[in-house]
mmCIF file of C-alpha atoms in Angstrom:
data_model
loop_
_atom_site.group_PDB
_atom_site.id
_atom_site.type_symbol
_atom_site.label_atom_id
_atom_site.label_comp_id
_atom_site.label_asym_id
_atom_site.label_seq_id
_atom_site.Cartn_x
_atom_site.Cartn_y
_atom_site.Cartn_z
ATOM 1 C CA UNK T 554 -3.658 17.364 -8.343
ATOM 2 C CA UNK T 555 -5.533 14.482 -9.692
ATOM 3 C CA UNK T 556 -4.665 10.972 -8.314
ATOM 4 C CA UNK T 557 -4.308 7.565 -9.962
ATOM 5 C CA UNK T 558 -8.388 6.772 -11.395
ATOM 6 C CA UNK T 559 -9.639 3.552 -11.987
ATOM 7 C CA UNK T 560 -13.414 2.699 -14.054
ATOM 8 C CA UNK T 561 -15.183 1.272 -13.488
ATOM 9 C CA UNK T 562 -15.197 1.146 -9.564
ATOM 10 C CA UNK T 563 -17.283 -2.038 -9.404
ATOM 11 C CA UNK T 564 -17.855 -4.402 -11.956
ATOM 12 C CA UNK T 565 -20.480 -7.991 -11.887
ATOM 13 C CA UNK T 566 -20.571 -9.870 -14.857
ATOM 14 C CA UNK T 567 -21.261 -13.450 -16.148
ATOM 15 C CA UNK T 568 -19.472 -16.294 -15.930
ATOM 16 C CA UNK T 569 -17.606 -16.165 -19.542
ATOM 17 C CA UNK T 570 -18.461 -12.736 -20.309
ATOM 18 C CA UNK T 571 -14.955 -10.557 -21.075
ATOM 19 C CA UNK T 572 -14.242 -7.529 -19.122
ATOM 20 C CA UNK T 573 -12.637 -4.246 -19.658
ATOM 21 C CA UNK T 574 -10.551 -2.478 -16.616
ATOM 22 C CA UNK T 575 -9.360 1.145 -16.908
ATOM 23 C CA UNK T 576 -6.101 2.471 -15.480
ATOM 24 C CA UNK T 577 -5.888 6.269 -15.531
ATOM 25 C CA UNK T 578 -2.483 7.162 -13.871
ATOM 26 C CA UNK T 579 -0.888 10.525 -12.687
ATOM 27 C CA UNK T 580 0.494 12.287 -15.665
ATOM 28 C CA UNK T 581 4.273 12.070 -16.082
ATOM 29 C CA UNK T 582 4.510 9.132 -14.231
ATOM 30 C CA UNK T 583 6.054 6.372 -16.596
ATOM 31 C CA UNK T 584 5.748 3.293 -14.738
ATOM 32 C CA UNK T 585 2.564 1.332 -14.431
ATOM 33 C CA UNK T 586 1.668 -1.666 -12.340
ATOM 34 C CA UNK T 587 -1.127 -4.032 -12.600
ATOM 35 C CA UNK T 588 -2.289 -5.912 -8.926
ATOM 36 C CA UNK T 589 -4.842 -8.084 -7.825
ATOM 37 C CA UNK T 590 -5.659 -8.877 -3.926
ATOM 38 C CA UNK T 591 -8.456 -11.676 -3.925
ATOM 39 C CA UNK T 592 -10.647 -11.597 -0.758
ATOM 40 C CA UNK T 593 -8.619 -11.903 2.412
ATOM 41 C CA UNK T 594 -5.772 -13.051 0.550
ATOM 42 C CA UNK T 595 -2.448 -10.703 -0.365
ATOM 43 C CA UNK T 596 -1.596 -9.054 -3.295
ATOM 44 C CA UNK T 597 -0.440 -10.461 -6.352
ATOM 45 C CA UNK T 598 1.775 -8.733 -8.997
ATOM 46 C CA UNK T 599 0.027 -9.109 -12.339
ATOM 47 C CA UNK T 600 2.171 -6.672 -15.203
ATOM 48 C CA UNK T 601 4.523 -3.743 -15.027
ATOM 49 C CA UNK T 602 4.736 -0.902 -17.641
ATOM 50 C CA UNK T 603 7.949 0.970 -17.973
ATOM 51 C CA UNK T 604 7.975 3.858 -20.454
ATOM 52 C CA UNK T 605 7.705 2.129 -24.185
ATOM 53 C CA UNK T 606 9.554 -1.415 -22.783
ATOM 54 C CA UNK T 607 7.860 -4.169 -23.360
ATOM 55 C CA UNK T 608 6.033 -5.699 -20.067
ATOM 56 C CA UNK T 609 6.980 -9.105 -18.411
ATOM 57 C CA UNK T 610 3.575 -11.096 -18.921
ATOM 58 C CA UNK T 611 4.835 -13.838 -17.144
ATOM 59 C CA UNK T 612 3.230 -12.460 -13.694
ATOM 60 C CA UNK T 613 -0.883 -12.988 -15.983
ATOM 61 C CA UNK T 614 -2.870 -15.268 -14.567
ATOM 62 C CA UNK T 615 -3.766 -16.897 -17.503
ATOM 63 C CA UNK T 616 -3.865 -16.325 -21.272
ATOM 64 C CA UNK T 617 -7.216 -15.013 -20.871
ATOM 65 C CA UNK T 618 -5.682 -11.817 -19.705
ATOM 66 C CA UNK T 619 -4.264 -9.049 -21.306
ATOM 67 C CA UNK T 620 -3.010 -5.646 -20.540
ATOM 68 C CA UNK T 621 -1.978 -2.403 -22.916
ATOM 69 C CA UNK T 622 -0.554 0.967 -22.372
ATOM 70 C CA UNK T 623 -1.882 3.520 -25.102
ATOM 71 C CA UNK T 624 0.466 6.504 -25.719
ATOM 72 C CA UNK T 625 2.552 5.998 -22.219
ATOM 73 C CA UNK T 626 -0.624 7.169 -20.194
ATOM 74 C CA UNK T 627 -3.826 5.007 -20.524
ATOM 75 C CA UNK T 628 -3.770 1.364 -19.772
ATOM 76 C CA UNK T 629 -6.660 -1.748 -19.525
ATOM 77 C CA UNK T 630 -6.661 -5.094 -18.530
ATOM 78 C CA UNK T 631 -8.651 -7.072 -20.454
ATOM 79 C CA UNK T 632 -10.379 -10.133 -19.171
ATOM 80 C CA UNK T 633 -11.425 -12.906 -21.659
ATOM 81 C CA UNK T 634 -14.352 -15.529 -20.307
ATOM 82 C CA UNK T 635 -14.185 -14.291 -17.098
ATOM 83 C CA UNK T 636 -14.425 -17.021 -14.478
ATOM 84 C CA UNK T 637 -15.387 -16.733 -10.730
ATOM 85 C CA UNK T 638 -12.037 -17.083 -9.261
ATOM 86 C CA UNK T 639 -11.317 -14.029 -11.216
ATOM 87 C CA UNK T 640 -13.567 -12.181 -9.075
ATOM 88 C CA UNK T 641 -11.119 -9.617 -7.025
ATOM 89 C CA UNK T 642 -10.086 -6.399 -6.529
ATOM 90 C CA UNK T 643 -7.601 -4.702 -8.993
ATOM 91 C CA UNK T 644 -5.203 -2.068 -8.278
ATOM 92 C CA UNK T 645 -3.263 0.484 -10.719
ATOM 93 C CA UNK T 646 -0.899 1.680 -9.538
ATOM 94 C CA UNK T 647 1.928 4.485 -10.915
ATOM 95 C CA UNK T 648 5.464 5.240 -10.248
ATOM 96 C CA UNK T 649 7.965 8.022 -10.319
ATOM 97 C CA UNK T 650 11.580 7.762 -9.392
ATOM 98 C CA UNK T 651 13.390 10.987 -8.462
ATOM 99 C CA UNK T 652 16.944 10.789 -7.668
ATOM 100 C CA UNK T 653 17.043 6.916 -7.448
ATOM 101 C CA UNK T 654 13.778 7.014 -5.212
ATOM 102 C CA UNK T 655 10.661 5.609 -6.785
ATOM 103 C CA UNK T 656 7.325 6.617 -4.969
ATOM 104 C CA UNK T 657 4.296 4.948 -5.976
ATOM 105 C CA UNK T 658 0.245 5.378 -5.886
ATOM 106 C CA UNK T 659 -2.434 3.538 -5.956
ATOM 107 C CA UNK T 660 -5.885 4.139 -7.353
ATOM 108 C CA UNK T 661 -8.803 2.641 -5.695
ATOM 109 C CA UNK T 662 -8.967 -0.045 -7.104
ATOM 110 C CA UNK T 663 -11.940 -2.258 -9.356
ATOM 111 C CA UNK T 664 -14.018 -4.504 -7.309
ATOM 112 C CA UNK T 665 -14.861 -7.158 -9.784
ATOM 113 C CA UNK T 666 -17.452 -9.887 -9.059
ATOM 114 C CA UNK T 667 -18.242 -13.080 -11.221
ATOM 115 C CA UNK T 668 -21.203 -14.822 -11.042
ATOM 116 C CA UNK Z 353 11.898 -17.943 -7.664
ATOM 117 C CA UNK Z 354 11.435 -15.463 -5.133
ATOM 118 C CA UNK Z 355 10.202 -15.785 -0.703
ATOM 119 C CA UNK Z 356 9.411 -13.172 1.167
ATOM 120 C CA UNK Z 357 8.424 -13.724 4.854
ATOM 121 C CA UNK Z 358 7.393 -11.512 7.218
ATOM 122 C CA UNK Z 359 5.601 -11.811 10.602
ATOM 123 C CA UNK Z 360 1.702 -12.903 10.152
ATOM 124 C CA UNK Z 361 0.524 -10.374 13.422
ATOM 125 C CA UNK Z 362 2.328 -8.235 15.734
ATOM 126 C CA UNK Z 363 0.795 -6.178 18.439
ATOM 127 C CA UNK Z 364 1.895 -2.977 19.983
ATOM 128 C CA UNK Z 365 0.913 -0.064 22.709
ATOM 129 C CA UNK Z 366 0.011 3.492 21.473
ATOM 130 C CA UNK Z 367 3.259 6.071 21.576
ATOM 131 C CA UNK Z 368 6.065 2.928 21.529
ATOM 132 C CA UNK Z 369 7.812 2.479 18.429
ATOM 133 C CA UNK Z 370 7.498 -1.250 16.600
ATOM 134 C CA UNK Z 371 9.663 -3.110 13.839
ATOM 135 C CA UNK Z 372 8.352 -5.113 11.084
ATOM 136 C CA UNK Z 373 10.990 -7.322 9.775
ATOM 137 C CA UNK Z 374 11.061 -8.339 6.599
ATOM 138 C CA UNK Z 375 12.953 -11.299 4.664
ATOM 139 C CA UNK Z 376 13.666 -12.060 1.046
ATOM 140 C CA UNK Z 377 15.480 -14.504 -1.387
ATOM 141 C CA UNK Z 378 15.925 -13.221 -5.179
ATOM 142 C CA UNK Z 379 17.770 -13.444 -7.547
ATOM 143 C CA UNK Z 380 17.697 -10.297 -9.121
ATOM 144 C CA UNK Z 381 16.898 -7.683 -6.402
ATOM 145 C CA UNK Z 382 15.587 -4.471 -8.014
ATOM 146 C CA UNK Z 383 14.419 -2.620 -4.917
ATOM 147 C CA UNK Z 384 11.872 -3.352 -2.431
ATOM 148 C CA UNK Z 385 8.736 -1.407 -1.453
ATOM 149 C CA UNK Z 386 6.510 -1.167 2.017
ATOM 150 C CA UNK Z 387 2.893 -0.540 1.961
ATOM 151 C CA UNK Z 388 -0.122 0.342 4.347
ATOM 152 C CA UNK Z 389 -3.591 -1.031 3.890
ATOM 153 C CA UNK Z 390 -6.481 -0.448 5.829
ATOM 154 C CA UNK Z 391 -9.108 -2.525 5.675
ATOM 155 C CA UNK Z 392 -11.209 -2.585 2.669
ATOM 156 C CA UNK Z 393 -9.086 0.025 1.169
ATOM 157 C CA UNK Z 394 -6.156 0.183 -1.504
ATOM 158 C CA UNK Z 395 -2.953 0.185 -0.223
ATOM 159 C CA UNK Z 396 -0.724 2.765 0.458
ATOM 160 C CA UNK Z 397 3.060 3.577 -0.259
ATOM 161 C CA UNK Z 398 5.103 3.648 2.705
ATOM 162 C CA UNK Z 399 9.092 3.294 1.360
ATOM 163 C CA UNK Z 400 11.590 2.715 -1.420
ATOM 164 C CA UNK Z 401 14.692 1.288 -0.924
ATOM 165 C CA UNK Z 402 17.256 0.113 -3.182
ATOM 166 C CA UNK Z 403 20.470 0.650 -1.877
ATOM 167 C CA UNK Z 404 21.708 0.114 1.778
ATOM 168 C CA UNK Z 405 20.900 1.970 4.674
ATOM 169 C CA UNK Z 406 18.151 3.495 6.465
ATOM 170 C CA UNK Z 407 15.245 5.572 4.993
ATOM 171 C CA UNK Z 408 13.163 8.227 7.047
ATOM 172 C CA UNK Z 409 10.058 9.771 6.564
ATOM 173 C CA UNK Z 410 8.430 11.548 9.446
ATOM 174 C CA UNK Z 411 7.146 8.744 11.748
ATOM 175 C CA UNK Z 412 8.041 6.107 9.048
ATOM 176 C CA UNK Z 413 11.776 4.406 8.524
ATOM 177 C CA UNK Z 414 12.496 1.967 6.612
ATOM 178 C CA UNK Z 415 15.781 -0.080 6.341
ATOM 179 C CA UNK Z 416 17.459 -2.097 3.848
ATOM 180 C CA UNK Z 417 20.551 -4.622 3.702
ATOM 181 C CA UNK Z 418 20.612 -6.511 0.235
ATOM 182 C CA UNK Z 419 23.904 -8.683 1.502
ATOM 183 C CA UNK Z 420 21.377 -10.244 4.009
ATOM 184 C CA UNK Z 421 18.238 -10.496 1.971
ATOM 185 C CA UNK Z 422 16.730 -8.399 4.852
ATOM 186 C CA UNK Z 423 14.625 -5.162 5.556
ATOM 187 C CA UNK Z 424 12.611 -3.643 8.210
ATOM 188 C CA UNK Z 425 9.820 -1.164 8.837
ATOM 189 C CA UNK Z 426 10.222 1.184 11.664
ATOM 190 C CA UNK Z 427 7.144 3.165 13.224
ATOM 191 C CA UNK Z 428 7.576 5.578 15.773
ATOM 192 C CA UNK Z 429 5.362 7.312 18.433
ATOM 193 C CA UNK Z 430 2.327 4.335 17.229
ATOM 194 C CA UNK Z 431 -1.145 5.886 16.712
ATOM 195 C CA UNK Z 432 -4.269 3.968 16.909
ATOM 196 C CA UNK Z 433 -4.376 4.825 13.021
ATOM 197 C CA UNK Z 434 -1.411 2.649 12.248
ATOM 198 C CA UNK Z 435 -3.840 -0.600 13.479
ATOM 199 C CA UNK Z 436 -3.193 -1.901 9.474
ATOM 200 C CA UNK Z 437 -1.344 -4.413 7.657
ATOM 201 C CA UNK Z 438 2.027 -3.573 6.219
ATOM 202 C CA UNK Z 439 3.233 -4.970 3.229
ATOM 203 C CA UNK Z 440 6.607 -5.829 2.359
ATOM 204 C CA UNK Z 441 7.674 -5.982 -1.191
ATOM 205 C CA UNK Z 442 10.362 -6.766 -3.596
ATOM 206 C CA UNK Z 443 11.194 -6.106 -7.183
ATOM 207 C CA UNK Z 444 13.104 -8.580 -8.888
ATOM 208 C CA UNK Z 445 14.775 -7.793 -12.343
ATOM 209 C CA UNK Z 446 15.678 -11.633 -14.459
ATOM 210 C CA UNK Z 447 15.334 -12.018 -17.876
ATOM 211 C CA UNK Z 448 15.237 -8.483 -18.668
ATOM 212 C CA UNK Z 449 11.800 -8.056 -16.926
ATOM 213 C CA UNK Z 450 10.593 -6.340 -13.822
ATOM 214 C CA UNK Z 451 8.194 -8.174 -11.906
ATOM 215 C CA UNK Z 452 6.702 -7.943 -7.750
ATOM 216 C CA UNK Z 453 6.304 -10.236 -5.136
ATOM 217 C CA UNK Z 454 4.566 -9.805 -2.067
ATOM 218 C CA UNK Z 455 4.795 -11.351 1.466
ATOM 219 C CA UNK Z 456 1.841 -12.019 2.903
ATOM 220 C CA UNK Z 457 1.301 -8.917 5.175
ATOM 221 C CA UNK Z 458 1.805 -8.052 8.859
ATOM 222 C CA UNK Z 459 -1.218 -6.973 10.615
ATOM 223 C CA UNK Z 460 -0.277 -4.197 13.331
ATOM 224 C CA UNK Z 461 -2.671 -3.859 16.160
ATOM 225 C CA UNK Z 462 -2.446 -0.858 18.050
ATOM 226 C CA UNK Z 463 -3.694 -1.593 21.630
ATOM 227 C CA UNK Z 464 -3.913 1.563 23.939
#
């Protein structure tokens, strides 16, 4: 079956230019996660979606970023004036838990590049 | 807060088995999660666990004791193909939120 998607798959923009990321995840799944792993550096827990809950935004960067989940499926991360340290990778990932296990997958991520 | 620590590098021989131990401190523990990741790609999903005890999958175990903040990865019968990083990571429920930390990543080399 289909797996997590992400769009686009590479992004450059401008300094202060906003950016939309897409999250696609594996239907039925109702958890959502939001990462970003900056060049050579670990991954970093941005938002988590849980069926209708409302997310922690505490783990955002900044208030330039944003994040929705349309419907329980669809979800973007929105990127106000980007800035260059914003350039990264971003991963979707989604969830389900069977029997107390949750298994997890990844899409392949959005390399995004500010000049 | 939350600290995770795990070993920066470890290095192993094709067909032993190695352990990647994994520490954490939180106040909230909501389950913790390992990962694979190749280079220049997206991670992979190794493990759940969130209560006690040991987890296997094929070549793949993973253990958990919450009383001692600790976990490890086991791999077994080591391929070249497990040269990677492996990422240890733990949910932490405060506040009514779920959020994820990461430690910094193990890098596995696979020597033969």
């Amino acid at each position: 079956g289909a797996g997590v998607s992400q769009s686009p798959s590479n992004k450059v923009t401008e300094k202060g230019k906003d950016v939309e990321l897409r999250c696609d995840p594996i239907s039925g799944h109702t958890a959502l996660y939001w990462y970003r792993q900056s060049l050579g550096q670990g991954l970093e827990f941005l938002i988590y979606f849980q069926g209708n809950s409302a997310p922690d935004k505490s783990g955002l960067p900044s208030d330039r970023f944003s994040a929705e989940r349309t419907g329980g499926s669809v979800s973007t991360l929105t990127i106000q004036r980007t800035q260059q340290e914003d350039s990264a990778v971003y991963l979707c990932a989604s969830s389900v838990t069977s029997g107390g296990a949750e298994t997890q997958y990844f899409g392949p991520g959005t390399r995004l590049l500010v000049l | 807060g939350q600290n995770i620590d795990q070993p920066t590098e470890m290095t192993a021989t094709e067909g032993a088995i190695v352990q990647i131990n994994c520490t954490y401190q939180t106040s909230g523990f909501n389950g913790l999660f390992w990962y694979q990741q190749h280079a220049g790609e997206a991670p992979t999903f190794l493990s759940y666990n969130v209560l006690d005890g040991l987890e296997e999958k094929g070549r793949f175990s993973s253990f958990l004791s919450r009383s001692k903040g600790y976990s490890y990865l086991l791999l077994k019968e080591l391929q070249m193909k497990d040269s990677a990083s492996y990422l240890c990571a733990v949910r932490d429920r405060s506040g009514g939120y779920q959020k994820v930390t990461f430690g910094t990543g193990t890098k596995l080399q696979v020597i033969p």
